[in-house]
Coordinates of C-alpha atoms in Angstrom, one line a residue:
M1 CA -1.3 -15.7 9.7
T2 CA 0.5 -15.0 13.1
D3 CA -0.3 -13.2 16.3
E4 CA 2.2 -10.6 15.2
A5 CA 0.7 -7.6 13.3
L6 CA 2.1 -6.9 9.9
R7 CA 2.7 -3.4 8.5
Q8 CA -0.5 -2.3 6.7
D9 CA 1.0 -2.3 3.1
I10 CA 2.5 -5.8 3.7
Q11 CA -0.8 -7.1 5.1
A12 CA -2.8 -5.8 2.2
A13 CA -0.4 -7.4 -0.3
A14 CA -0.4 -10.6 1.6
D15 CA -4.2 -10.7 1.7
R16 CA -4.2 -10.5 -2.1
M17 CA -1.9 -13.5 -2.5
G18 CA -3.4 -16.7 -3.8
S19 CA -1.3 -18.9 -1.6
K20 CA 1.3 -18.2 1.1
F21 CA 2.8 -21.7 1.0
G22 CA 6.5 -21.5 1.5
A23 CA 6.5 -17.8 2.1
K24 CA 4.9 -17.2 5.5
R25 CA 8.2 -16.7 7.4
E26 CA 9.4 -14.3 4.7
I27 CA 6.2 -12.3 4.9
R28 CA 6.7 -11.9 8.6
R29 CA 10.3 -10.9 8.2
L30 CA 9.9 -8.7 5.1
V31 CA 9.9 -5.5 7.0
D32 CA 13.5 -6.2 8.1
Y33 CA 14.6 -6.2 4.5
L34 CA 12.8 -3.1 3.3
W35 CA 14.4 0.3 2.9
E36 CA 13.1 3.3 4.9
G37 CA 10.0 4.5 3.3
E38 CA 9.7 1.6 0.9
V39 CA 6.1 0.5 0.3
V40 CA 5.1 -3.1 -0.8
H41 CA 2.5 -3.3 -3.6
H42 CA 2.5 -7.0 -4.6
L43 CA 3.6 -10.3 -3.1
A44 CA 3.9 -13.8 -4.5
G45 CA 5.5 -17.1 -3.4
G46 CA 7.9 -18.6 -5.9
T47 CA 11.3 -20.2 -6.4
Y48 CA 14.5 -18.5 -7.5
G49 CA 18.1 -19.8 -7.4
G50 CA 16.9 -23.2 -6.2
G51 CA 15.0 -22.0 -3.2
L52 CA 11.4 -21.3 -2.3
G53 CA 10.7 -17.8 -1.0
L54 CA 8.8 -14.6 -1.4
V55 CA 8.7 -12.2 -4.4
A56 CA 7.9 -8.6 -3.3
L57 CA 7.3 -5.7 -5.7
T58 CA 7.7 -2.3 -4.1
G59 CA 7.8 1.2 -5.4
H60 CA 11.6 0.9 -5.9
R61 CA 12.4 -2.7 -6.7
L62 CA 11.5 -6.3 -7.2
L63 CA 12.9 -8.3 -4.3
F64 CA 13.3 -12.1 -3.9
L65 CA 13.7 -13.1 -0.3
R66 CA 14.4 -16.5 1.3
D67 CA 14.7 -16.3 5.1
G68 CA 15.2 -19.8 6.2
W69 CA 16.5 -21.1 9.5
V70 CA 19.7 -22.3 7.9
N71 CA 20.2 -20.0 5.0
K72 CA 19.1 -16.6 3.9
A73 CA 19.2 -15.1 0.4
T74 CA 18.0 -11.9 -1.2
E75 CA 18.2 -10.6 -4.7
D76 CA 16.8 -7.3 -5.8
F77 CA 16.2 -5.8 -9.1
P78 CA 15.9 -2.0 -9.0
L79 CA 12.9 -0.9 -11.1
E80 CA 15.0 1.6 -13.0
K81 CA 17.4 -1.2 -14.1
I82 CA 14.6 -3.5 -15.4
S83 CA 14.4 -3.2 -19.2
S84 CA 11.6 -5.8 -19.7
V85 CA 9.6 -8.5 -18.1
Q86 CA 8.0 -11.7 -19.4
W87 CA 5.2 -13.7 -18.0
R88 CA 4.6 -17.4 -19.0
S89 CA 1.6 -19.1 -17.4
G90 CA 1.0 -22.8 -17.1
L91 CA -2.0 -24.6 -15.8
T92 CA -1.8 -23.1 -12.3
Q93 CA 1.7 -21.6 -12.0
G94 CA 4.0 -19.6 -14.3
V95 CA 7.4 -18.1 -14.7
L96 CA 8.3 -14.5 -14.4
T97 CA 11.4 -13.6 -16.4
V98 CA 13.1 -10.3 -15.5
F99 CA 15.6 -8.6 -17.8
A100 CA 17.8 -6.1 -15.9
S101 CA 21.1 -4.6 -16.7
G102 CA 21.9 -7.2 -19.3
N103 CA 21.0 -10.1 -17.0
K104 CA 18.1 -12.5 -17.1
A105 CA 16.4 -13.9 -14.0
E106 CA 13.6 -16.5 -13.9
I107 CA 11.4 -16.7 -10.9
K108 CA 9.4 -19.9 -11.1
Q109 CA 6.3 -21.5 -9.6
L110 CA 4.4 -18.3 -9.1
L111 CA 0.6 -18.8 -8.9
N112 CA -0.8 -17.4 -12.2
P113 CA -2.9 -14.5 -10.7
D114 CA 0.0 -13.4 -8.4
G115 CA 2.7 -13.6 -11.1
K116 CA 0.6 -11.9 -13.7
S117 CA -0.3 -9.0 -11.4
I118 CA 3.4 -8.4 -10.7
A119 CA 4.4 -8.6 -14.4
D120 CA 1.6 -6.2 -15.3
A121 CA 2.6 -3.8 -12.6
I122 CA 6.2 -3.8 -13.8
R123 CA 5.1 -3.4 -17.4
N124 CA 2.9 -0.4 -16.5
R125 CA 5.8 1.2 -14.9
L126 CA 8.0 0.6 -17.9
A127 CA 5.5 1.7 -20.5
P128 CA 5.9 5.3 -21.8
V129 CA 3.2 7.6 -20.6
D130 CA 1.3 9.1 -23.5
N131 CA -1.5 10.6 -21.4
P132 CA -0.2 12.5 -18.3
S133 CA -3.6 11.9 -16.6
S134 CA -2.9 8.2 -16.7
A135 CA 0.6 8.5 -15.2
P136 CA 1.2 6.2 -12.2
T137 CA 1.3 8.1 -9.0
P138 CA 4.8 8.7 -7.7
P139 CA 5.9 6.8 -4.6
P140 CA 5.1 8.6 -1.4
P141 CA 7.9 10.7 0.1
P142 CA 10.0 8.8 2.7
A143 CA 8.5 8.9 6.2
A144 CA 10.1 11.2 8.7
P145 CA 12.7 9.4 10.7
S146 CA 11.0 8.1 13.8
E147 CA 14.1 6.4 15.3
D148 CA 17.6 7.2 16.3
P149 CA 19.7 8.0 13.2
L150 CA 22.6 5.9 14.5
E151 CA 20.3 2.9 14.8
T152 CA 19.1 3.6 11.2
L153 CA 22.8 3.7 10.1
R154 CA 23.5 0.4 11.9
R155 CA 20.6 -1.3 10.2
L156 CA 21.6 0.1 6.8
G157 CA 25.1 -1.3 7.4
E158 CA 23.7 -4.7 8.1
L159 CA 21.7 -4.5 4.8
R160 CA 24.9 -3.6 3.0
D161 CA 26.8 -6.5 4.7
M162 CA 24.0 -8.9 3.6
G163 CA 24.2 -7.7 0.0
V164 CA 20.7 -6.2 0.0
V165 CA 22.1 -2.7 -0.5
T166 CA 25.1 -1.9 -2.6
E167 CA 28.0 0.1 -1.3
A168 CA 27.0 3.1 -3.4
E169 CA 23.4 2.9 -2.1
F170 CA 24.7 2.6 1.4
E171 CA 27.0 5.7 1.1
A172 CA 24.2 7.8 -0.5
K173 CA 21.7 6.9 2.2
K174 CA 24.3 7.4 4.9
A175 CA 25.1 10.9 3.6
Q176 CA 21.3 11.7 3.5
I177 CA 20.9 10.5 7.1
L178 CA 23.9 12.5 8.3
R179 CA 22.6 15.7 6.7
R180 CA 19.5 15.4 8.8
I181 CA 21.4 15.2 12.1

């Protein structure tokens, strides 16, 4: 895709995508929008809010990212806030509808295999577990901080200012980082 190496989880998810059309820049920049320790499981190109971008499913949230030259937009749906998901497929593309906290969001023009795999992964996470042996594996623990805590706080503040992280999430993470110092 580029000369620049992607993080292993992002590269693996990108390799499974049917098409990267309209999402290549976002794939390259995705790591800048992820939280510390957040792992990417699925990626798809799609449109949301009138713009073409990238849909990323991580262990914590469903994220829509548009990182253009002129405008940038992100919207995330924490998995614990998603109450249901709907997948409607067309001939080659479909629509992923996410119901979260009383709101409805439609992400359109996802290639059928990519959109269906994201919908199925969210459904599996939402489904009650009858058999403990079939329970999904919990997300890995956050990686040990490998950089300066002040730099981490600066980046976290930028994410809050961009609207990627809420004020409450920012304060909680800030307290966690300061406890480690």
